[in-house]
PDB file of C-alpha atoms in Angstrom:
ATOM      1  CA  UNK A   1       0.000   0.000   0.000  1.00  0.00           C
ATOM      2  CA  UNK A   2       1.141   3.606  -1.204  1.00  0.00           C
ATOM      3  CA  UNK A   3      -0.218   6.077   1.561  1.00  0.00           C
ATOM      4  CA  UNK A   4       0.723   8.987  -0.514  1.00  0.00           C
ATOM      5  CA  UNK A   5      -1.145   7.392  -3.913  1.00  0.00           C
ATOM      6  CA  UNK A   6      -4.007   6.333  -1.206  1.00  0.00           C
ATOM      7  CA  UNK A   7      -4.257  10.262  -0.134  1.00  0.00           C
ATOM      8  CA  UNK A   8      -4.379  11.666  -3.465  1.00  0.00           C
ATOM      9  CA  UNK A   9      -6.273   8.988  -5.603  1.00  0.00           C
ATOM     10  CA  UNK A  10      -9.750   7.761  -4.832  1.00  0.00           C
ATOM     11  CA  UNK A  11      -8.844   3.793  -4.712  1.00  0.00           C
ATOM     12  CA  UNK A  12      -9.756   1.630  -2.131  1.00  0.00           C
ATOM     13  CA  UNK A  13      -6.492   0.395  -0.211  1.00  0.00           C
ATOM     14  CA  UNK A  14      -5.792  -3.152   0.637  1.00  0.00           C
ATOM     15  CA  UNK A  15      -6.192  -2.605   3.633  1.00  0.00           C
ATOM     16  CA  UNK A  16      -9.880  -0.869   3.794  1.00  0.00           C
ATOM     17  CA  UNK A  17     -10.637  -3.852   1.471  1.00  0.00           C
ATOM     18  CA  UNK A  18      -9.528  -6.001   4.813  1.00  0.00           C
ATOM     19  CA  UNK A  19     -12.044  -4.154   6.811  1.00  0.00           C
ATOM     20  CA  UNK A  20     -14.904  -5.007   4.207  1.00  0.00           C
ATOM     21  CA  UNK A  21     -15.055  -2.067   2.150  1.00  0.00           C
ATOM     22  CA  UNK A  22     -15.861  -3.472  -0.794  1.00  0.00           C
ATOM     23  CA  UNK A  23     -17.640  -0.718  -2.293  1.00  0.00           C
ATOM     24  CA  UNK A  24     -16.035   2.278  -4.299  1.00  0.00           C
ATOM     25  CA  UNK A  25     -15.989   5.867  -4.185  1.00  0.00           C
ATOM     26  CA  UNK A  26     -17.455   6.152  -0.500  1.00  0.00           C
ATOM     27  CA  UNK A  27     -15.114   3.368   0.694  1.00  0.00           C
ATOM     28  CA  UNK A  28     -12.282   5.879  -0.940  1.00  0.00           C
ATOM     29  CA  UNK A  29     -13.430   9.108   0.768  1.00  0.00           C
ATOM     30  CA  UNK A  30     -13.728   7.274   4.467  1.00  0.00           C
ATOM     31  CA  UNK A  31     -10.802   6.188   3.811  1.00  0.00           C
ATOM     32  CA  UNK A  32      -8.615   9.508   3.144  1.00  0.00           C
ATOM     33  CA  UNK A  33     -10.729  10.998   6.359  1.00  0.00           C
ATOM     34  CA  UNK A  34      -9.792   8.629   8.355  1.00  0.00           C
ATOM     35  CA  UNK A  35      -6.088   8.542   7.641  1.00  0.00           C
ATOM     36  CA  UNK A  36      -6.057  12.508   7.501  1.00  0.00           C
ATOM     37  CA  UNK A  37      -7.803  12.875  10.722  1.00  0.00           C
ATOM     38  CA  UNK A  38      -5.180  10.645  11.855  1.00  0.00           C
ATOM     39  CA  UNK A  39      -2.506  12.721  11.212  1.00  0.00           C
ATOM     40  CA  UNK A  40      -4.027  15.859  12.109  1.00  0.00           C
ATOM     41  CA  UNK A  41      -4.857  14.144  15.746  1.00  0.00           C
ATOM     42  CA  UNK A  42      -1.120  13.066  16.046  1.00  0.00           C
ATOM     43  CA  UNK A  43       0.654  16.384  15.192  1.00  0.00           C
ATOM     44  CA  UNK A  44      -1.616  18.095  17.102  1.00  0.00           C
ATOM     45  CA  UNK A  45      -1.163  15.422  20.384  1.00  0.00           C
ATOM     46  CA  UNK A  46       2.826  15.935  19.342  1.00  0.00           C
ATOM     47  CA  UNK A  47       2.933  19.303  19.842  1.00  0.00           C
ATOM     48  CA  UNK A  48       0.288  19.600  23.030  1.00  0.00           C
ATOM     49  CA  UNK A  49       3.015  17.305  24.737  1.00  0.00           C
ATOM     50  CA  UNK A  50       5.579  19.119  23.752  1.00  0.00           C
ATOM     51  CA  UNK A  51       4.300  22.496  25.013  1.00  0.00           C
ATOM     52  CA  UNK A  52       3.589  20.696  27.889  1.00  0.00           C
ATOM     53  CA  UNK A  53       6.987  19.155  28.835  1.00  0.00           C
ATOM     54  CA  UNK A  54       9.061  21.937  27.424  1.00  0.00           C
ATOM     55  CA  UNK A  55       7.359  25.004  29.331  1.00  0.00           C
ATOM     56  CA  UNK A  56       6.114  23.002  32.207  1.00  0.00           C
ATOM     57  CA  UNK A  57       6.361  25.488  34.940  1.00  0.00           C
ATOM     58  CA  UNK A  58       8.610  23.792  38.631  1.00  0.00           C
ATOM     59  CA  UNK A  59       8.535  25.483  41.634  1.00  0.00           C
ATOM     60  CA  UNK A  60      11.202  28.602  42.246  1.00  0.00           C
ATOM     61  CA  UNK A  61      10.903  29.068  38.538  1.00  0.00           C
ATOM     62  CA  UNK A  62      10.281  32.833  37.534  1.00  0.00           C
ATOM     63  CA  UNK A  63       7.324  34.011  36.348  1.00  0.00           C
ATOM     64  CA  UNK A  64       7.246  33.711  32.772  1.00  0.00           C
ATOM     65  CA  UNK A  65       6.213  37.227  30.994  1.00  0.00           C
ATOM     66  CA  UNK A  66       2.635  35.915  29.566  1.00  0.00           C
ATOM     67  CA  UNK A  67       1.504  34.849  33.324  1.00  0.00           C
ATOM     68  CA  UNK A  68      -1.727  35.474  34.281  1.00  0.00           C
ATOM     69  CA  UNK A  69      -1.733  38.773  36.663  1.00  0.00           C
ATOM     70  CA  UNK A  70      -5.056  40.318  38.511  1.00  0.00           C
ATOM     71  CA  UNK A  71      -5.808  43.602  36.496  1.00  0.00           C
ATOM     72  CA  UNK A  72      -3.030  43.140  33.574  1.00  0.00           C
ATOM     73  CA  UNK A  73      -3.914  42.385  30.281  1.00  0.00           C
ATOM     74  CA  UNK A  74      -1.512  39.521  28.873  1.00  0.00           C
ATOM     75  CA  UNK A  75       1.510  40.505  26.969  1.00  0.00           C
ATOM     76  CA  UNK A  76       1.451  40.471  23.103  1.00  0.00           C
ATOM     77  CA  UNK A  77       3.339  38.027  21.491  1.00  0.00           C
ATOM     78  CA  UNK A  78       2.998  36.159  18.525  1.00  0.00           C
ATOM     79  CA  UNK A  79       5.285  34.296  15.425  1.00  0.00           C
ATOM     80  CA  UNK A  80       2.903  35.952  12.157  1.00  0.00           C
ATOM     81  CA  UNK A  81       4.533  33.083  10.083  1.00  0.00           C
ATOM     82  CA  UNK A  82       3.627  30.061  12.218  1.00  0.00           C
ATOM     83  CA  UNK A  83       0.299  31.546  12.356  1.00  0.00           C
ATOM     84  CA  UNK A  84      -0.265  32.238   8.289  1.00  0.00           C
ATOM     85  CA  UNK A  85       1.009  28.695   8.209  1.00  0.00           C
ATOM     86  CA  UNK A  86      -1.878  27.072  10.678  1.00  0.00           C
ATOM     87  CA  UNK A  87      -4.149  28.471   9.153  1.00  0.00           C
ATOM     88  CA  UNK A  88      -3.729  28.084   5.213  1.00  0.00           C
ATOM     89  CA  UNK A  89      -2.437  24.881   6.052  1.00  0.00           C
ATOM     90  CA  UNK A  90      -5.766  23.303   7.534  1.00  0.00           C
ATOM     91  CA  UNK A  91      -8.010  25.743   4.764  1.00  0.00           C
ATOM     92  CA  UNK A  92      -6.142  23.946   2.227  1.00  0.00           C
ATOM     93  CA  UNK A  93      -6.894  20.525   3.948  1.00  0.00           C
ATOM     94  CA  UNK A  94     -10.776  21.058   4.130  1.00  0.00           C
ATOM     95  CA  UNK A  95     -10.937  22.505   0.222  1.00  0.00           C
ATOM     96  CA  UNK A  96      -9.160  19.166  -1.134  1.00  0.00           C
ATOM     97  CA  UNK A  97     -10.981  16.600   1.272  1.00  0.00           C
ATOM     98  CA  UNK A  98     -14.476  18.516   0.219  1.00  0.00           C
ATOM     99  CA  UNK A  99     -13.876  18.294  -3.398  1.00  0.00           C
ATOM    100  CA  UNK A 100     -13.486  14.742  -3.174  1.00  0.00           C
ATOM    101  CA  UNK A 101     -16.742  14.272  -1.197  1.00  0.00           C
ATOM    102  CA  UNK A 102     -18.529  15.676  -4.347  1.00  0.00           C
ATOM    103  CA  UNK A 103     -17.107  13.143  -7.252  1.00  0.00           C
ATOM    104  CA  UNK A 104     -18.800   9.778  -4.990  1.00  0.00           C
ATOM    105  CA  UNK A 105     -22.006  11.940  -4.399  1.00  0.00           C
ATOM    106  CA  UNK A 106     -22.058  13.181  -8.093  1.00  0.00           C
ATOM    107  CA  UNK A 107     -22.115   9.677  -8.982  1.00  0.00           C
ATOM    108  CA  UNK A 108     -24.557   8.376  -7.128  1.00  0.00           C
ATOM    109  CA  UNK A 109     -27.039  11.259  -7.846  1.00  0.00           C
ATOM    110  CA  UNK A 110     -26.146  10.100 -11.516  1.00  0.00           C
ATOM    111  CA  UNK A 111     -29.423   8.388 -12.252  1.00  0.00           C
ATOM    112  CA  UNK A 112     -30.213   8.522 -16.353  1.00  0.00           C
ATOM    113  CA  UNK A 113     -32.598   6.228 -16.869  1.00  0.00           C
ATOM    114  CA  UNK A 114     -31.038   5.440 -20.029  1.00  0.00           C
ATOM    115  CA  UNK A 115     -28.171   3.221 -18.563  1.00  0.00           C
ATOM    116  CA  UNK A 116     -30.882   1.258 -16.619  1.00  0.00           C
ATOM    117  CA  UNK A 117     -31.395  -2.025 -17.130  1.00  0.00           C
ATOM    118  CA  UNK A 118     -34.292  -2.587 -14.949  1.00  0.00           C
ATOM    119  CA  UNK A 119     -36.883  -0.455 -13.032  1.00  0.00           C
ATOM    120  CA  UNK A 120     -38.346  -1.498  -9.798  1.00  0.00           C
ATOM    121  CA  UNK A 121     -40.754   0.257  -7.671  1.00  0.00           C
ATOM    122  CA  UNK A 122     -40.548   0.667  -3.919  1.00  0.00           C
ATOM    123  CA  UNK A 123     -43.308   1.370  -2.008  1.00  0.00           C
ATOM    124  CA  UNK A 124     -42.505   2.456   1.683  1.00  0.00           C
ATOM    125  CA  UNK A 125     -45.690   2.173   4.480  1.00  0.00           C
ATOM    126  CA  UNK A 126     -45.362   1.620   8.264  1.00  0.00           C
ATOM    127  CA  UNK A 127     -43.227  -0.975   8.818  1.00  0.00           C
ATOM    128  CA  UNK A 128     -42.807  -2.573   5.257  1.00  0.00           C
ATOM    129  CA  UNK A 129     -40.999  -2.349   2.178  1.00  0.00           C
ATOM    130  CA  UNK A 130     -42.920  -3.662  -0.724  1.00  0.00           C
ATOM    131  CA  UNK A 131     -40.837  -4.215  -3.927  1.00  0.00           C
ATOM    132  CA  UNK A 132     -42.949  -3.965  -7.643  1.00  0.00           C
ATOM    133  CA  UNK A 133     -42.654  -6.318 -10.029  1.00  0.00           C
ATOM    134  CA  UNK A 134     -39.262  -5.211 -12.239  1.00  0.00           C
ATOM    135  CA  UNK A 135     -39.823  -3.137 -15.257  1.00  0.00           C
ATOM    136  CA  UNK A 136     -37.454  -3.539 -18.272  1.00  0.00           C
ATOM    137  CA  UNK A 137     -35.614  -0.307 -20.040  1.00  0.00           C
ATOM    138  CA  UNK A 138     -37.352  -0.804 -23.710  1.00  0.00           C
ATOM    139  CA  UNK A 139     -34.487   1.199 -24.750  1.00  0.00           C
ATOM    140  CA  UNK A 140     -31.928  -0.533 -24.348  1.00  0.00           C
ATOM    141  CA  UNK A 141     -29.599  -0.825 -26.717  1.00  0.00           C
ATOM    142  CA  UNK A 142     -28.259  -4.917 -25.627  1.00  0.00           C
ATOM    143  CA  UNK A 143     -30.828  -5.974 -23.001  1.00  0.00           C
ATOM    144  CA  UNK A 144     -29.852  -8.563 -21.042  1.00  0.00           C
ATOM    145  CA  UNK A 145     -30.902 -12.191 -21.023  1.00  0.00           C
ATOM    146  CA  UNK A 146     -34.100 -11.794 -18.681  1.00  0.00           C
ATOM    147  CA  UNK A 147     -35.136  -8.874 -20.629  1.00  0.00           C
ATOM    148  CA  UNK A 148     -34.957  -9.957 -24.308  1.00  0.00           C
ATOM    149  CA  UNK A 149     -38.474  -9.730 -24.746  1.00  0.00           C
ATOM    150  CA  UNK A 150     -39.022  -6.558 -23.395  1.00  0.00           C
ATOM    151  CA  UNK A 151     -41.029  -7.845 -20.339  1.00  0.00           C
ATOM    152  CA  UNK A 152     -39.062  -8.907 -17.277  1.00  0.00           C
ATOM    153  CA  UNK A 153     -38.307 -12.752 -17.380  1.00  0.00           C
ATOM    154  CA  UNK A 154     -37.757 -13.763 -13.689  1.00  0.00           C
ATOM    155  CA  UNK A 155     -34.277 -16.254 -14.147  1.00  0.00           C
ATOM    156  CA  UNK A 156     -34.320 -20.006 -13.057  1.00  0.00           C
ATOM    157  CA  UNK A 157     -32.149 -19.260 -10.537  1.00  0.00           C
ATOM    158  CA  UNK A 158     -34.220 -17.006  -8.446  1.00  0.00           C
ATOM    159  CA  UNK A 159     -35.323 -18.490  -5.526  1.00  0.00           C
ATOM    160  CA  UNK A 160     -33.681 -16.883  -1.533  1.00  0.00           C
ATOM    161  CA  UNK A 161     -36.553 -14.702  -1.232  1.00  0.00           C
ATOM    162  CA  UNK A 162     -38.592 -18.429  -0.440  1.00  0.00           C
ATOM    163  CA  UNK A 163     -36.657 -18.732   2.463  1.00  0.00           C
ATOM    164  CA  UNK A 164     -36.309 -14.950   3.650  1.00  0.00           C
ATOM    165  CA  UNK A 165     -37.805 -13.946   6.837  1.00  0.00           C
ATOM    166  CA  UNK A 166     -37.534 -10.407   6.885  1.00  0.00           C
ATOM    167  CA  UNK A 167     -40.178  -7.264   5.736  1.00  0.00           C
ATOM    168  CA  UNK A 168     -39.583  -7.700   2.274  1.00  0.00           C
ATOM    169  CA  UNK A 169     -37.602  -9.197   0.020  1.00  0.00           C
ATOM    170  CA  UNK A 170     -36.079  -8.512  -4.063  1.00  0.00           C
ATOM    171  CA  UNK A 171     -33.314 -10.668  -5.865  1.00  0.00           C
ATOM    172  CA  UNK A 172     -31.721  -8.775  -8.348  1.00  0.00           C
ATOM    173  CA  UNK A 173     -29.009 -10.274 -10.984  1.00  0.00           C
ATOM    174  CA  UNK A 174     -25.641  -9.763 -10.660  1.00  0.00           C
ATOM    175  CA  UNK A 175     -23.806  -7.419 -13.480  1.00  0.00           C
ATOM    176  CA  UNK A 176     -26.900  -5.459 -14.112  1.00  0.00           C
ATOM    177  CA  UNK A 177     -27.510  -1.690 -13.366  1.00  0.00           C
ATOM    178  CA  UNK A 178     -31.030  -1.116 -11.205  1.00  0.00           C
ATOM    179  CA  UNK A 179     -33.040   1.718 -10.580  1.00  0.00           C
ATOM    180  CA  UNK A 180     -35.205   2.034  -7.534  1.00  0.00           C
ATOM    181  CA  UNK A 181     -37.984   4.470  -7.838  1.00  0.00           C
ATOM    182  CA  UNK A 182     -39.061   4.994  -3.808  1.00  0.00           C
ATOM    183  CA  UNK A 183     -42.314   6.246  -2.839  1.00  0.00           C
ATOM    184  CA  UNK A 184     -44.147   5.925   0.870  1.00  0.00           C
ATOM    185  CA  UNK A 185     -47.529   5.883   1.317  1.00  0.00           C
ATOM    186  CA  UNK A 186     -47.842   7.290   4.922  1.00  0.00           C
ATOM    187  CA  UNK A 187     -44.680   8.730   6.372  1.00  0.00           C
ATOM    188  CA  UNK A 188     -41.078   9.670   6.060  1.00  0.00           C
ATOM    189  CA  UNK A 189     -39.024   6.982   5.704  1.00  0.00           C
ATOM    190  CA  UNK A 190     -35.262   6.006   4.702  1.00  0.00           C
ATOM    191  CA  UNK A 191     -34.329   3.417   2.225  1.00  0.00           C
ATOM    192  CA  UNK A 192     -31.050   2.537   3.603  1.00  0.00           C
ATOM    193  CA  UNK A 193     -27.492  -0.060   2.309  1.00  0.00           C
ATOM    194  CA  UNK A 194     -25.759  -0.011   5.153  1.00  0.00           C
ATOM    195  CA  UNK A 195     -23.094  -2.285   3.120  1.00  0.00           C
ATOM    196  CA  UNK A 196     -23.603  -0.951   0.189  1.00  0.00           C
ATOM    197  CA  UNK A 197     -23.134   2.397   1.077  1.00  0.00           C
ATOM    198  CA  UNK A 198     -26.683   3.779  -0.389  1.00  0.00           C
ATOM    199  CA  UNK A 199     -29.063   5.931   1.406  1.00  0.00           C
ATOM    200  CA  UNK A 200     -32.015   8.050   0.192  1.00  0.00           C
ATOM    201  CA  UNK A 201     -35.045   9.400   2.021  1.00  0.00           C
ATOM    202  CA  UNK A 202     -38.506   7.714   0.935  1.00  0.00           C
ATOM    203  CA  UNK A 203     -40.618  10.786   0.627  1.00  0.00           C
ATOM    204  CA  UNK A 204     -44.652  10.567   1.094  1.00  0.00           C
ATOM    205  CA  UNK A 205     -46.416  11.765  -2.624  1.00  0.00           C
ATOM    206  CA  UNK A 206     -42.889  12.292  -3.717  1.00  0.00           C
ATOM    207  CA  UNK A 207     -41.096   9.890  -5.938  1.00  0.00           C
ATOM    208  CA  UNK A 208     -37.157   9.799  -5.271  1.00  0.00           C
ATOM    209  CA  UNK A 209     -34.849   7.891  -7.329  1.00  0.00           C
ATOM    210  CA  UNK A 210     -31.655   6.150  -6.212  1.00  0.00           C
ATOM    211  CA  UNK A 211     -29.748   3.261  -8.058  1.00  0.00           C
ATOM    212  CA  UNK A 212     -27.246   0.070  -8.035  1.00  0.00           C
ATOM    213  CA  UNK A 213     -24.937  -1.639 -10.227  1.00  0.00           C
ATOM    214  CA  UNK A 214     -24.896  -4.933  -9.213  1.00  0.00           C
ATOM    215  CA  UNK A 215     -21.523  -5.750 -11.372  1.00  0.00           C
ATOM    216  CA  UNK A 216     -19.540  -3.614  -8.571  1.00  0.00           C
ATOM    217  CA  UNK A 217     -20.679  -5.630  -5.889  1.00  0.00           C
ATOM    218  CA  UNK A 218     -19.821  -9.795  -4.881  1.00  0.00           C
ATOM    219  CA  UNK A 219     -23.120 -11.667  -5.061  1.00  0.00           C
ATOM    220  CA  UNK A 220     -25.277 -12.843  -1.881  1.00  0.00           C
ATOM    221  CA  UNK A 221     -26.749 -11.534   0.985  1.00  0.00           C
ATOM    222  CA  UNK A 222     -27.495  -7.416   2.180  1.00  0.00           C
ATOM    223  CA  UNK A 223     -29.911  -5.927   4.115  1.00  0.00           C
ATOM    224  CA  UNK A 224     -31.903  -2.709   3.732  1.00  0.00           C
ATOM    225  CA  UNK A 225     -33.217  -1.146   6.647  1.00  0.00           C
ATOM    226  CA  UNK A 226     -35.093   2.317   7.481  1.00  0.00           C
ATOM    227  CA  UNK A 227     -32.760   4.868   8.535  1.00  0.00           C
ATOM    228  CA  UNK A 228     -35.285   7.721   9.270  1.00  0.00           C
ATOM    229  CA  UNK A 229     -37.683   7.183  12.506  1.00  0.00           C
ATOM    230  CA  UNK A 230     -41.451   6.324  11.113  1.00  0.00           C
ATOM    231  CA  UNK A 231     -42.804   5.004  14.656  1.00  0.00           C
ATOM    232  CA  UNK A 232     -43.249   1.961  17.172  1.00  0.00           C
ATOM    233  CA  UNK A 233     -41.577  -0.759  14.929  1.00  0.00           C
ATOM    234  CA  UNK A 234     -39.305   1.593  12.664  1.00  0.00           C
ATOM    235  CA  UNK A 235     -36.351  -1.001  13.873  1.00  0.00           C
ATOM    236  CA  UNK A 236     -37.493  -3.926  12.845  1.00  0.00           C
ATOM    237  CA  UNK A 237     -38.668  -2.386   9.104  1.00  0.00           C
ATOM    238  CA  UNK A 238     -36.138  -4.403   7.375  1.00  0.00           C
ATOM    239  CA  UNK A 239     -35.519  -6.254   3.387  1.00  0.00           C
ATOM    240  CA  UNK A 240     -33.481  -8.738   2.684  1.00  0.00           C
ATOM    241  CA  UNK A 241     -32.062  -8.105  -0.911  1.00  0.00           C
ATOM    242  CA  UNK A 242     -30.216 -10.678  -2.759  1.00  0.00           C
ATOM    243  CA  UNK A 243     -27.662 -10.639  -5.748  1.00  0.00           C
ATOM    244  CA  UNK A 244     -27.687 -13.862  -7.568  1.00  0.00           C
ATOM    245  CA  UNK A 245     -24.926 -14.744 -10.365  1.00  0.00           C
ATOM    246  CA  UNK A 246     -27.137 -15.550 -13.278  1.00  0.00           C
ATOM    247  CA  UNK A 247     -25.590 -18.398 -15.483  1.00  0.00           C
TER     248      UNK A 247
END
């Protein structure tokens, strides 16, 4: 691992791979906060113990000139280079850590409909998620296999939502691109990846769009949850989604 390629580009590490982020973009920008705010913490805990060793006050010392004194304003003293330094220094820090926040969030708020190869519709109510029947992209260009006839083809292979126990359930194939078009029927809710690093509020006569390509993911087993508060069993408002390898 290169940590100054890892702090300038927006690949994963190895190492964040170890700790399961699998995901791009997101996984990138935790990543370089994380390792900056690391830094930042360990200069700054560097130089608070050396202040404090170095000008540590024993007894019989004198009274250094900056001293606190009853009715005398502190002496002023300063370095005007040190201080032009601490603060460009952190200004340029924020700039270049918020403009790569925006390239992840500009492309997952990328949503053309064009690039989709299936629609499905997501209907939010208290405490459910209820997943429409997958709608295929007429226009395009090379549909895949369970789509060459225009109408979704459910594949053979389809069949861990039998077993699921959770509020809901969808299996979508792996290597495609999805759209989710979220609506809720009574209140604000959150549709929420916590592993796939996808969240986007479920407004009520509001549709919001949000999306997923399957091919940048390994196939098997996530969960989508509610992230916004909807009432007495908001916690347990859960979907088990599935990404299936489609021979």
């Amino acid at each position: 691992m290169s940590l100054p390629k890892d702090l300038i580009f927006f690949e994963n590490p190895t190492i964040w791979n170890d700790f399961g982020g699998d995901y791009g973009g997101f996984g990138g920008v935790v990543w370089q906060m994380f390792i900056w705010s690391l830094i930042v913490g360990l200069l700054v805990a560097v130089w608070m113990i050396y202040n404090l060793i170095y000008f540590r006050h024993a007894d019989g010392d004198p009274d250094h000139k900056d001293a606190l004194k009853a009715g005398v304003f502190p002496h002023e003293r300063g370095n005007p280079k040190i201080e032009i330094a601490w603060t460009i220094a952190p200004l340029i820090l924020v700039s270049w850590l918020t403009l790569i926040s925006l390239g992840p969030l500009d492309y997952m708020w990328d949503v053309d409909g064009q690039e989709a190869d299936i629609t499905i519709e997501v209907e939010a109510s208290q405490w459910w998620w209820d997943f429409g029947t997958p709608i295929c992209n007429e226009e395009k260009e090379n549909p895949q296999e369970w789509c060459s006839t225009g109408i979704y083809q459910k594949p053979a292979e389809f069949d861990q939502c039998e077993t699921s126990k959770a509020r809901g359930c969808l299996e979508i194939p792996h290597g495609a691109v999805i759209h989710f078009r979220l609506t809720s029927i009574d209140v604000l809710h959150a549709f929420n990846f916590p592993e796939l690093g996808i969240k986007q509020d479920v407004v009520p006569n509001l549709d919001t769009l949000t999306w997923l390509d399957t091919k940048e993911f390994n196939t098997g087993h996530y969960s989508i949850w509610c992230a916004e508060y909807c009432g007495r069993d908001h916690a347990i408002m859960d979907a088990d989604i599935f990404i299936t390898e489609i021979a």
